[in-house]
Short mmCIF file of C-alpha atoms in Angstrom, two decimals:
data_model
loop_
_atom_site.label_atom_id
_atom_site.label_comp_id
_atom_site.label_asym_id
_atom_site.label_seq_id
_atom_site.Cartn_x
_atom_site.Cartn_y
_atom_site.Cartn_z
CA UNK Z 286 99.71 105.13 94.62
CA UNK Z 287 99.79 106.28 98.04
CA UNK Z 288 102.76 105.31 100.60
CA UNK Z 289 99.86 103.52 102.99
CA UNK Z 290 99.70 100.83 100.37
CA UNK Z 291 102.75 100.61 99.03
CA UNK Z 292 103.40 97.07 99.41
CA UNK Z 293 100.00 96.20 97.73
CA UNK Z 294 100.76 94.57 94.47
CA UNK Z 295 97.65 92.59 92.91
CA UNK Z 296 94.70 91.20 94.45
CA UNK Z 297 92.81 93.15 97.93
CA UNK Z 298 89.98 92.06 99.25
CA UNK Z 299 87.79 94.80 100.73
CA UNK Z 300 86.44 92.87 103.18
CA UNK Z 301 89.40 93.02 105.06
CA UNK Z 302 88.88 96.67 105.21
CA UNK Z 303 85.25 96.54 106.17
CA UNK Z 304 84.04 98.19 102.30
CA UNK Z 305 81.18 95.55 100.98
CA UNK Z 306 79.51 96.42 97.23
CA UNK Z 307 76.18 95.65 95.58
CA UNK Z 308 75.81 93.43 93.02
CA UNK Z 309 74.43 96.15 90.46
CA UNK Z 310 75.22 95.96 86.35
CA UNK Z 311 77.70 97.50 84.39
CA UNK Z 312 76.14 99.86 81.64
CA UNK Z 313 77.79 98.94 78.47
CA UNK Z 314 76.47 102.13 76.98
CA UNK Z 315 74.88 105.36 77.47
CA UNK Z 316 71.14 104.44 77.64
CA UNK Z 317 71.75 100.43 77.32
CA UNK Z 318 69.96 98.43 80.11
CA UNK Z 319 72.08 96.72 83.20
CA UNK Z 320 73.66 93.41 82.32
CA UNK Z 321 75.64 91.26 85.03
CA UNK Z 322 79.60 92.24 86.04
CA UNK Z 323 81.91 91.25 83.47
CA UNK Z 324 83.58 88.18 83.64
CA UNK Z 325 86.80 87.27 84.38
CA UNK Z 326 89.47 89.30 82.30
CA UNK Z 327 86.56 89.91 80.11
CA UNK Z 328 87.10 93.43 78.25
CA UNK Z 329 83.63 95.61 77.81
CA UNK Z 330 83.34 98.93 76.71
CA UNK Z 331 80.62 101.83 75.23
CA UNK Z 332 80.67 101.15 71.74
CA UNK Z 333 82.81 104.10 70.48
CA UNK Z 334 85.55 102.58 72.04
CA UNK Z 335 87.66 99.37 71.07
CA UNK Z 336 90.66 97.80 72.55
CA UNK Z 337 93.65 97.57 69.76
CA UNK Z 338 95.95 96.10 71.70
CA UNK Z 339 98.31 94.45 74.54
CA UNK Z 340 101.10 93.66 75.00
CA UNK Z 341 101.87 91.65 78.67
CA UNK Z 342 104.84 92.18 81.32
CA UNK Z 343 107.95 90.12 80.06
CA UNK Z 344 111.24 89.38 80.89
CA UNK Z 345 113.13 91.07 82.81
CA UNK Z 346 109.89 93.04 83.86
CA UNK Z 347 107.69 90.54 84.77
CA UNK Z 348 106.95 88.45 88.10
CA UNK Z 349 107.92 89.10 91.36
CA UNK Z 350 108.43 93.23 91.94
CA UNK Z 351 106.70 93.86 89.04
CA UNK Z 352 104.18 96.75 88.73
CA UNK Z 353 103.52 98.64 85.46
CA UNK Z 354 103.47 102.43 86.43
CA UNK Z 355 103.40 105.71 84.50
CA UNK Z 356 104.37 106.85 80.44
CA UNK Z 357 106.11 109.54 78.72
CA UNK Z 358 106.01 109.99 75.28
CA UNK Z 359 108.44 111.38 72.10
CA UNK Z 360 107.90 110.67 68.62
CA UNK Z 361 106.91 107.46 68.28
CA UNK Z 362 108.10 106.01 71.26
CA UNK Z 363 106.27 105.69 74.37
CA UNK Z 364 108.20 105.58 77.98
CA UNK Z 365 106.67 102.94 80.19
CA UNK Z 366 107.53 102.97 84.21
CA UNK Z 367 107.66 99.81 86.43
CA UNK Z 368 108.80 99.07 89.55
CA UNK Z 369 111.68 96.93 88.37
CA UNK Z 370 112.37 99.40 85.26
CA UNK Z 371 111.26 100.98 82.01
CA UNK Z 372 110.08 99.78 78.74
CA UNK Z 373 110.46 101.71 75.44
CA UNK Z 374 107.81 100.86 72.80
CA UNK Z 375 107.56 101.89 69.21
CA UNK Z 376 104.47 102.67 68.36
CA UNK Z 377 104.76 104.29 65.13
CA UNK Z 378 102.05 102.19 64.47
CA UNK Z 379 99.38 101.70 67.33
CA UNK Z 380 97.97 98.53 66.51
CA UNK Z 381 101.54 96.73 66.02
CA UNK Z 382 103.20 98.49 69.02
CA UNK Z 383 106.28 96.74 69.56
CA UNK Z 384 108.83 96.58 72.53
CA UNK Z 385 112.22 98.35 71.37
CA UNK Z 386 114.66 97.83 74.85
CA UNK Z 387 113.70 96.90 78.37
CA UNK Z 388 116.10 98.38 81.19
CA UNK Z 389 116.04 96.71 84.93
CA UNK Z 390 116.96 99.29 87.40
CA UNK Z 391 114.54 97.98 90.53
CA UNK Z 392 113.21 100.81 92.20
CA UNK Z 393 109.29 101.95 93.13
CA UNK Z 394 107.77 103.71 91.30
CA UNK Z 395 109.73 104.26 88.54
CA UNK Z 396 107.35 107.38 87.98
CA UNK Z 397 109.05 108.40 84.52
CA UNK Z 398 109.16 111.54 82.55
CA UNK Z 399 111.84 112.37 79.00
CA UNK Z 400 113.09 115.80 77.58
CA UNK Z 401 115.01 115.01 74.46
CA UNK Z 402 117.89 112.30 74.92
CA UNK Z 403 117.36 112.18 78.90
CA UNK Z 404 114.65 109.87 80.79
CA UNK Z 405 114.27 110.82 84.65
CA UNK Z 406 113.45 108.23 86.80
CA UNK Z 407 111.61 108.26 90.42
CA UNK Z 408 113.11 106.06 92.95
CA UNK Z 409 110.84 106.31 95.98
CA UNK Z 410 112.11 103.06 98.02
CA UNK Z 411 115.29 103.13 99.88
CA UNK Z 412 117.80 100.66 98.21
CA UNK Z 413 121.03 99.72 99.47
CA UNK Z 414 122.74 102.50 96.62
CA UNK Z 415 122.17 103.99 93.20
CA UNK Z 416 123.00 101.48 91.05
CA UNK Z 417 120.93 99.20 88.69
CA UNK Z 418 122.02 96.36 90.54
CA UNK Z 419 120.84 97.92 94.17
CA UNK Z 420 118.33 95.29 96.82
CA UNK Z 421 116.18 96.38 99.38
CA UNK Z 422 117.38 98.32 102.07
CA UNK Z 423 114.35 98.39 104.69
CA UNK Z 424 115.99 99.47 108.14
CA UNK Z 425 116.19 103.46 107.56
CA UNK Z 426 118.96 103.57 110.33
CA UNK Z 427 121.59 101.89 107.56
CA UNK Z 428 122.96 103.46 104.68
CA UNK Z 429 120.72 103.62 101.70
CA UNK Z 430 119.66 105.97 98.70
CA UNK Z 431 116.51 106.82 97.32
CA UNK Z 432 116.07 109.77 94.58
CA UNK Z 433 115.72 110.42 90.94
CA UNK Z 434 118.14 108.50 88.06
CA UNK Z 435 118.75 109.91 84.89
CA UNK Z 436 119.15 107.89 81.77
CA UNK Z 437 120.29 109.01 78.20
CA UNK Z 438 117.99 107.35 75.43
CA UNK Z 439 119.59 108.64 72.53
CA UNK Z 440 119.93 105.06 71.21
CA UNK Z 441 116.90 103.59 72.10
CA UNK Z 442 117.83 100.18 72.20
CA UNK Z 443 120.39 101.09 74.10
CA UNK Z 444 119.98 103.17 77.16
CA UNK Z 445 122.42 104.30 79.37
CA UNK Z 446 122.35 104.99 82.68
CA UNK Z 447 123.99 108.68 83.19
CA UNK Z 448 123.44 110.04 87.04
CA UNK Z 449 121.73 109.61 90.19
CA UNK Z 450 120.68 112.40 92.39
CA UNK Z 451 119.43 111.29 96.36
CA UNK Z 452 116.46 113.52 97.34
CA UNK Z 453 115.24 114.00 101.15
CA UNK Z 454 112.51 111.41 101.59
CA UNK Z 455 113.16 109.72 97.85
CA UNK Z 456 110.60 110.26 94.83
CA UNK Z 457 107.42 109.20 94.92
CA UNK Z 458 106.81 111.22 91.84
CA UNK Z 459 108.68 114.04 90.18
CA UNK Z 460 107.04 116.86 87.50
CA UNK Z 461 109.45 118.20 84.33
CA UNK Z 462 109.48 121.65 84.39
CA UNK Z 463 111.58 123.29 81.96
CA UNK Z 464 113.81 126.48 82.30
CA UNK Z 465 112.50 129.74 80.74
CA UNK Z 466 115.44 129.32 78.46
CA UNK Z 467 114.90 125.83 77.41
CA UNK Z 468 118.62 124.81 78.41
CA UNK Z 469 117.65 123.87 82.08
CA UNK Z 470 115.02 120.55 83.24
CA UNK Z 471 113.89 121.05 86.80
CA UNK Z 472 112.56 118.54 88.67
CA UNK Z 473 109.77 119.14 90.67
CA UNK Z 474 110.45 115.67 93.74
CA UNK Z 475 107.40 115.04 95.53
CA UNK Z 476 107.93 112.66 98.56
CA UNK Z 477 106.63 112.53 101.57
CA UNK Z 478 105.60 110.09 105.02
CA UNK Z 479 108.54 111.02 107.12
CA UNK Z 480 109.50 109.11 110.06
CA UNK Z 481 111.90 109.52 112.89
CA UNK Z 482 113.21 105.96 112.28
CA UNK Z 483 114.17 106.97 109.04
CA UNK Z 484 117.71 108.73 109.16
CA UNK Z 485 117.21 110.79 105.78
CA UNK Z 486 113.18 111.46 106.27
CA UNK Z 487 112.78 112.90 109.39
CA UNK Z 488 109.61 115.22 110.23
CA UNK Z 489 108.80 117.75 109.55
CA UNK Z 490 108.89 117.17 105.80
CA UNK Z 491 106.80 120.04 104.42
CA UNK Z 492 108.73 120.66 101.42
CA UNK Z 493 109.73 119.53 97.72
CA UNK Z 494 113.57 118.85 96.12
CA UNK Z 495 114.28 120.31 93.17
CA UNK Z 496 116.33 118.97 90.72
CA UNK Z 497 118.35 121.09 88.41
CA UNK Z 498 120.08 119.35 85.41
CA UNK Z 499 121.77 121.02 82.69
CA UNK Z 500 120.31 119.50 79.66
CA UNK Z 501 123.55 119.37 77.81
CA UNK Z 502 125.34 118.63 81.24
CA UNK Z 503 123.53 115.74 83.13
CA UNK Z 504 126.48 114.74 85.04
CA UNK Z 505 126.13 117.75 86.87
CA UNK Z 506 122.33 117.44 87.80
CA UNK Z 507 122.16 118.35 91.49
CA UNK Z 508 119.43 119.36 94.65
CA UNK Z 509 119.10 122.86 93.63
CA UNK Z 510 116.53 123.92 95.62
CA UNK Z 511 114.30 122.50 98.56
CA UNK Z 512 111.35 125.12 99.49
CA UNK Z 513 109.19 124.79 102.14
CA UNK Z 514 105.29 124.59 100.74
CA UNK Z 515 103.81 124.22 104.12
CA UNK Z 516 105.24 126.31 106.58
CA UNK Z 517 101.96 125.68 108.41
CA UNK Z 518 102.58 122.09 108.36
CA UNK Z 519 99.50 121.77 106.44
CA UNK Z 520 96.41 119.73 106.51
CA UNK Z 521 96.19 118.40 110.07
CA UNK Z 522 94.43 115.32 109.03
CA UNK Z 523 91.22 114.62 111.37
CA UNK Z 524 92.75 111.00 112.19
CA UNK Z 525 89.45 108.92 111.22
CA UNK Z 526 90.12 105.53 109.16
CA UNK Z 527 89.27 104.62 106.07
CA UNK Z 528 87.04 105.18 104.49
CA UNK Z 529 86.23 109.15 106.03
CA UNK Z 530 89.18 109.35 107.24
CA UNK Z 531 91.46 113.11 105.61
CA UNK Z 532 95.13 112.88 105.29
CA UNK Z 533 97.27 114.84 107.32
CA UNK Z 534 99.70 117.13 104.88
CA UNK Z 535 103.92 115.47 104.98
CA UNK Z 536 104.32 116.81 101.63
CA UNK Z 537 103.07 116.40 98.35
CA UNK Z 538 102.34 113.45 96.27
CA UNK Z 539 102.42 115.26 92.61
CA UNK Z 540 102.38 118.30 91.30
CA UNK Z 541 101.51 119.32 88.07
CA UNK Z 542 102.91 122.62 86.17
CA UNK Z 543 101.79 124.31 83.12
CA UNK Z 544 104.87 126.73 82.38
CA UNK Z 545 103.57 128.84 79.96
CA UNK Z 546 101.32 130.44 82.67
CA UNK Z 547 103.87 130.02 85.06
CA UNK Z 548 101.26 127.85 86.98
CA UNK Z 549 101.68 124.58 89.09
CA UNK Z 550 98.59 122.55 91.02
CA UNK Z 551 99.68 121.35 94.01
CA UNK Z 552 97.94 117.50 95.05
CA UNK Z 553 99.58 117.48 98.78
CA UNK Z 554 98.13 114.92 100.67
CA UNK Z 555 95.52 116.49 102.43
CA UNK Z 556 95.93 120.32 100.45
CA UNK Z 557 95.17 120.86 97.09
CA UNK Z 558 97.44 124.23 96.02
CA UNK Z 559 97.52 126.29 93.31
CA UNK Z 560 101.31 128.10 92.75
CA UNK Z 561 102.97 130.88 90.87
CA UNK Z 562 106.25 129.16 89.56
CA UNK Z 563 107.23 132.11 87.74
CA UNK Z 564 110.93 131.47 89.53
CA UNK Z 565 111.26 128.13 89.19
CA UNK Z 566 113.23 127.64 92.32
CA UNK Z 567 110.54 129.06 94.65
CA UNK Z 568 106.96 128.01 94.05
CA UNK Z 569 104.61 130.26 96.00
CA UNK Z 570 101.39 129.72 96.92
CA UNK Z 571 98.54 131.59 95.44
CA UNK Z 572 95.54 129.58 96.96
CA UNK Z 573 95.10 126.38 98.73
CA UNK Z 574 92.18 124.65 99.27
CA UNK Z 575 90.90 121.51 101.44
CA UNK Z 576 88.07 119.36 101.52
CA UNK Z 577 87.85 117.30 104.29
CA UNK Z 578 84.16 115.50 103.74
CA UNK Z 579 84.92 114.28 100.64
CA UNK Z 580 88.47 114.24 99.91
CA UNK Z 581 91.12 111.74 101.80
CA UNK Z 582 94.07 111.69 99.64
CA UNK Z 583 94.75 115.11 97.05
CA UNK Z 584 96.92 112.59 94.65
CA UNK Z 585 97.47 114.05 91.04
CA UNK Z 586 96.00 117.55 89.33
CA UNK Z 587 94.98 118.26 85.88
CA UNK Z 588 94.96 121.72 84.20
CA UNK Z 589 92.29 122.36 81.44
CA UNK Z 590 94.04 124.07 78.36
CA UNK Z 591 92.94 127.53 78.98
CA UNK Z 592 94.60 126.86 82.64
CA UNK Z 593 91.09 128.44 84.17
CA UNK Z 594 90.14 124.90 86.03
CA UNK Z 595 91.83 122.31 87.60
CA UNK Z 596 90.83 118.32 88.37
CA UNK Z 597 91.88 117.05 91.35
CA UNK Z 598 91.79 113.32 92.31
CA UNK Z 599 91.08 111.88 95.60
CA UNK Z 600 92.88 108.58 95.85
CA UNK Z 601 90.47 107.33 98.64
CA UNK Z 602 92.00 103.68 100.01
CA UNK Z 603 95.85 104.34 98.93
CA UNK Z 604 94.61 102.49 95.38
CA UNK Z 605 94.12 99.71 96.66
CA UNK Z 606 90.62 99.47 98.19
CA UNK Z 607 87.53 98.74 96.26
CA UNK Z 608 85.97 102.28 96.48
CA UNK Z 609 83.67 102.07 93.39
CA UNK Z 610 80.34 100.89 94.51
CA UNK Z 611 77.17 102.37 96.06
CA UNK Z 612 78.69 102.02 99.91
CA UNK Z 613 81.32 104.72 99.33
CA UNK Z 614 79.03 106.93 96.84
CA UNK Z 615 79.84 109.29 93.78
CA UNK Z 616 81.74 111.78 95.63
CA UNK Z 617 84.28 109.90 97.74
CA UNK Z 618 87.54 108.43 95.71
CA UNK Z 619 86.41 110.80 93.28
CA UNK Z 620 87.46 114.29 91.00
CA UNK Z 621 86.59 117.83 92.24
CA UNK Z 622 86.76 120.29 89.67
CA UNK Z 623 87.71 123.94 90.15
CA UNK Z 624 87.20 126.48 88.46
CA UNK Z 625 90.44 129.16 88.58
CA UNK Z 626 88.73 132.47 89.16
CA UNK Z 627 90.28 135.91 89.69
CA UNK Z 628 93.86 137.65 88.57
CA UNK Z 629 97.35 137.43 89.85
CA UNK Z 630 97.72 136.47 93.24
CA UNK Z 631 94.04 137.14 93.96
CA UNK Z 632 93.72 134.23 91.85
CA UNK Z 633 90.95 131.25 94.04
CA UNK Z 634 90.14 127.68 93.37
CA UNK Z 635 86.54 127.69 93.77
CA UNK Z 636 84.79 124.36 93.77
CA UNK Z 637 82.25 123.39 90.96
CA UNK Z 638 81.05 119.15 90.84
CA UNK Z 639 82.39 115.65 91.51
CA UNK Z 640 82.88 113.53 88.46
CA UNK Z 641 82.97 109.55 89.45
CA UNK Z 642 82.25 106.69 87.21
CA UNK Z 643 78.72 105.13 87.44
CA UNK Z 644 80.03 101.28 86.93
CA UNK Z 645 80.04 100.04 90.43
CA UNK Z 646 83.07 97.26 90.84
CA UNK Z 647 82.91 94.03 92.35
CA UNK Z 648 84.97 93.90 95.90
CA UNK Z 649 87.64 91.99 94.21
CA UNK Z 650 88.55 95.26 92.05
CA UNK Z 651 90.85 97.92 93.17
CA UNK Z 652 88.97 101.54 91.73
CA UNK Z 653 89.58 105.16 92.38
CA UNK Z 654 90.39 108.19 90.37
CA UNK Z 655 94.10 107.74 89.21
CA UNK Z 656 95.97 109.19 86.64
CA UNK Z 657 94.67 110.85 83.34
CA UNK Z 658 95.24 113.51 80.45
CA UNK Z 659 93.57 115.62 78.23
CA UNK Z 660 92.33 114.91 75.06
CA UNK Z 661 93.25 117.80 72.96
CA UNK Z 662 89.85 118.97 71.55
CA UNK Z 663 89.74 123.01 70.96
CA UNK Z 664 87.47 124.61 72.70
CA UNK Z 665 86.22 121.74 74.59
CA UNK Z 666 87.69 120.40 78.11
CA UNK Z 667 87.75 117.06 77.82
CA UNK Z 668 89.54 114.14 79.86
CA UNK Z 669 91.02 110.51 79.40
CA UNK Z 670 91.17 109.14 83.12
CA UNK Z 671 92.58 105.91 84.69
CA UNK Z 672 90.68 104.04 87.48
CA UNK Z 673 92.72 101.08 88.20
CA UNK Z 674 90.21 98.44 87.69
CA UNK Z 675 87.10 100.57 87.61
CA UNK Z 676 88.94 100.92 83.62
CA UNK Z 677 89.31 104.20 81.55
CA UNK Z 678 86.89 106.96 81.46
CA UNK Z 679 86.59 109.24 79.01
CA UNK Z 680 84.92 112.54 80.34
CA UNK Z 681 83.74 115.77 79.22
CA UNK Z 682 84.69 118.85 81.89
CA UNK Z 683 83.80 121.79 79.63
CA UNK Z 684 80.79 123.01 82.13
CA UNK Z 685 82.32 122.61 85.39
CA UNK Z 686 79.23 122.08 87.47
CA UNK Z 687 77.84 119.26 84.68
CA UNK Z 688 80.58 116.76 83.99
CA UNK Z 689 79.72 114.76 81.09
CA UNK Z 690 80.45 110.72 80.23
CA UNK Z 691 81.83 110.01 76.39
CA UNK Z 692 82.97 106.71 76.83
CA UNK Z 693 84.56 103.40 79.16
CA UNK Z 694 87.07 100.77 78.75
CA UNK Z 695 87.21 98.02 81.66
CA UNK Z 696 88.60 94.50 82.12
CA UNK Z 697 86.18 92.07 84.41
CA UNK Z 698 88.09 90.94 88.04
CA UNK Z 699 91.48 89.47 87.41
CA UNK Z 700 90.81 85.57 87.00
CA UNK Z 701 94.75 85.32 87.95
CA UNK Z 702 95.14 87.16 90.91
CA UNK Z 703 98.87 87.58 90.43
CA UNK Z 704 98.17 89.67 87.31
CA UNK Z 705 95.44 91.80 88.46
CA UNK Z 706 95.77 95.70 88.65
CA UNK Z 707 94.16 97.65 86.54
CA UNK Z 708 95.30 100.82 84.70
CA UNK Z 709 97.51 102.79 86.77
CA UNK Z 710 98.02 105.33 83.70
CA UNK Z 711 95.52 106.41 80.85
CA UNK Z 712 96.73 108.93 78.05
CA UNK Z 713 96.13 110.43 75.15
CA UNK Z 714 98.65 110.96 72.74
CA UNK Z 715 98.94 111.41 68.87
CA UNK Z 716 95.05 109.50 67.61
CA UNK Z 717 95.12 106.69 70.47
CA UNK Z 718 94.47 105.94 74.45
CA UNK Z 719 97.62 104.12 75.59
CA UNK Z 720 97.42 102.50 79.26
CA UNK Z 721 100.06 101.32 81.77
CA UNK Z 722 98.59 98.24 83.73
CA UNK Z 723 99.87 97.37 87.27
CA UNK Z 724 99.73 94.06 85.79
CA UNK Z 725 98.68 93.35 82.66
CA UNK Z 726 101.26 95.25 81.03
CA UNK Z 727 100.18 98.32 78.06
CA UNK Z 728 97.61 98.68 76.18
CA UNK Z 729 95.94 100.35 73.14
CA UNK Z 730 93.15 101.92 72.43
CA UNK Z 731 90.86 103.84 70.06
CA UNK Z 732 88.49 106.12 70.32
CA UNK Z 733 85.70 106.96 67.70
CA UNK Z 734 83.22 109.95 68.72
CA UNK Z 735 82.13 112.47 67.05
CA UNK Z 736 83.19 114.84 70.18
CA UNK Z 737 86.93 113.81 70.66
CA UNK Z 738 87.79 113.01 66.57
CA UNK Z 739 88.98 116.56 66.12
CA UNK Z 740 91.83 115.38 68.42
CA UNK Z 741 93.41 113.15 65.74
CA UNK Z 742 94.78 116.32 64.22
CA UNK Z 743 96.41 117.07 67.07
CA UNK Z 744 100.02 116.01 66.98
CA UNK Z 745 102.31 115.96 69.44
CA UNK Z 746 106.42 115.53 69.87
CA UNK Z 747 106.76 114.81 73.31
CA UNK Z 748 104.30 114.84 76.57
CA UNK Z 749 104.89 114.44 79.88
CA UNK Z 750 101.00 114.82 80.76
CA UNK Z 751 102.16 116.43 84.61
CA UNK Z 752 103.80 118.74 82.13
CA UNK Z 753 101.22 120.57 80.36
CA UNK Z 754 101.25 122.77 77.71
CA UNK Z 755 98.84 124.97 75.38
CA UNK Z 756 97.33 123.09 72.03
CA UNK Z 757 94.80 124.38 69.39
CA UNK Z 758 96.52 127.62 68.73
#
């Protein structure tokens, strides 16, 4: 979610913002005929897909703060983000998913990633220290801390907070990227929105932290590295409002790294980059690409297997704008794919389509392209996408220049405001779609299509989807 709307939690209304949407049907199938908006907290969907399960925000991660975020997974355990905490959930078996320990450490986003025994934690809002037990620490001129925690899960009903590590400007989100060796995490720390009122985020801010922590050391995790992406400075910005207006470049809000190839995709704001990581330390920049017409907020980036394309998301309206309906159009608060083309450092991201989903929202529903993983079909480049309350998309990439629809998930508008949202997260891991709501806490779901079955034998052991690595060997 971007730093403009932070403090958004549920319910927006888009008229507020000047965005207005036509009444037009959602298509509960490929072919069917238009039928009215859902109703309220009504669940539709295409019929190869089905919702399993869910299982709602509770105690001590429920009510006021709370704000269901991103998942890890190992085993049979999934790794749920919120702001007030984390969740760990068994699902060994999908349709009885079960909670296994709930840990309150307050702190947005809570953008969450695991390698064996140790969950890392983003803490992108300055509290008054590192604890568990921190509060809000607004004024930047007083002492606060903001950065990533580090928690060891080896008992997972117990876990147990290990080390904290402050990072220039916080975490909005951080990326796993393991050593060549295997014995070394690095954190990739995106962050960004300096100020000069803010004593440990002053501008410029054209950089990333990164996080070094000895796997079978954590105590001595430390700021390793903090290059300089953008010595540019980056995507101006053209200063226009929502909803035409670009972002100017203050850093990144994620990156995502496939180490194999030694490859990270940059989604900075206003850039979208494409790095050689091949030192882990010192990302450089192969190409970088911008796109100011279409594109106001780069937010997250999605590798196909063969690492030849990449997905980008534009997070038009911060998430919390209604951006899904015929006013704004298919290729605003949309994906651009790009196609990788070339060798080495002549490598280029060179454009190919928009993908958007065709359900146009009511203006009391948050939707924009959000957060998504592959589904691992050989040969095939298909997607599992998040769209806050637009639902999930399933989506077929394979020819870059004809995205293709499989399948939907959506609830209707929130009939209580206060647990409204939509799915911040949508992955797919191990036979089954699991999604982290802002609101409605996680859910389950199947899929059944011919195209993405050959997935089911795909198993995994752990993924961190901003961590991506090679299946179907």
């Amino acid at each position: 979610m971007s730093s403009t709307l932070r403090g958004w939690r549920r319910r927006v209304s888009v008229a507020a913002i000047g965005a207005a949407t036509l009444a037009i049907g959602v298509l509960t199938a490929p072919g069917a005929s238009a039928q009215d908006f859902p109703g309220a907290d009504e669940i539709v969907s295409s019929p190869n897909m089905k919702h399993e399960l869910n299982i709602p925000p509770s105690a001590p991660l429920a009510g006021t703060g709370s704000t269901g975020t991103d998942i890890a997974f190992q085993g049979h355990y999934a790794f749920v983000g919120n702001y007030l905490g984390f969740t760990i959930y068994d699902i060994k078996n999908p349709r009885k998913t079960k909670i296994v320990s709930q840990v309150l450490c307050p702190g947005s986003q809570n953008d969450i990633s695991i390698s064996g025994d140790l969950v890392f934690l983003s803490t992108d809002s300055r509290r008054s220290d590192d604890s568990c037990n921190s509060v809000s620490q607004n004024d930047g001129s007083k002492a606060y801390w903001e950065g990533i925690k580090i928690f060891d899960v080896s008992d997972k009903r117990a876990p147990r907070y290990v080390k904290a590590v402050e990072t220039a400007c916080g975490s909005h989100t951080h990326t796993l990227v393991p050593s060549k060796d295997h014995k070394t995490a690095y954190l990739y720390v995106s962050s960004y929105s300096p100020s000069a009122s803010i004593s440990k985020c002053q501008p410029p801010h054209d950089k990333i932290s990164i996080v070094e922590v000895p796997l079978r050391n954590p105590r001595a995790a430390k700021v390793a590295a903090t290059p300089v992406l953008f010595p540019d400075g980056g995507n101006p910005g053209d200063g226009n409002p929502y909803p035409n207006g670009t972002s100017a470049t203050t850093g990144c809000h994620d990156i995502t790294a496939y180490p194999e190839q030694d490859l990270a995709a940059g989604a900075c704001m206003g850039d979208g980059v494409l790095f050689d990581i091949s030192n882990r330390l010192a990302p450089r920049e192969i190409d970088r690409v911008q796109d100011d017409a279409h594109f106001a907020f780069w937010h997250s980036a999605t590798f196909n297997n063969a690492g030849t394309k990449v997905v980008f998301t534009d997070e038009l309206g911060g998430g919390g704008a209604a951006t899904c309906n015929a006013e704004i159009g298919q290729e605003r608060g949309a994906d651009g794919i790009y196609d990788i083309v070339g060798r080495g450092d002549n490598r280029k991201l060179v454009f190919k389509s928009y993908f958007k989903i065709d359900r146009f929202q009511t203006d009391d529903e948050n939707c924009v392209a959000h957060n998504g993983s592959l589904i691992p079909v050989k040969g095939k480049d298909i997607m599992v996408q998040a769209w806050y309350m637009g639902g999930i998309q399933v989506w077929d990439f394979t020819d870059s220049s004809k995205p293709k629809k499989i399948g939907f998930i959506e609830r209707g508008p929130a009939a209580d405001p206060d647990t409204g949202g939509g799915s911040w997260s949508a992955y797919y891991y191990n036979g089954y779609i699991f999604s982290s709501d802002l609101g409605k806490g996680f859910d389950v779901i199947s899929i059944n299509d011919p195209r993405t079955n050959p997935a089911k034998h795909v198993r995994m052991d752990e993924l961190n989807v901003q961590t991506q690595g090679r299946y179907g060997r």
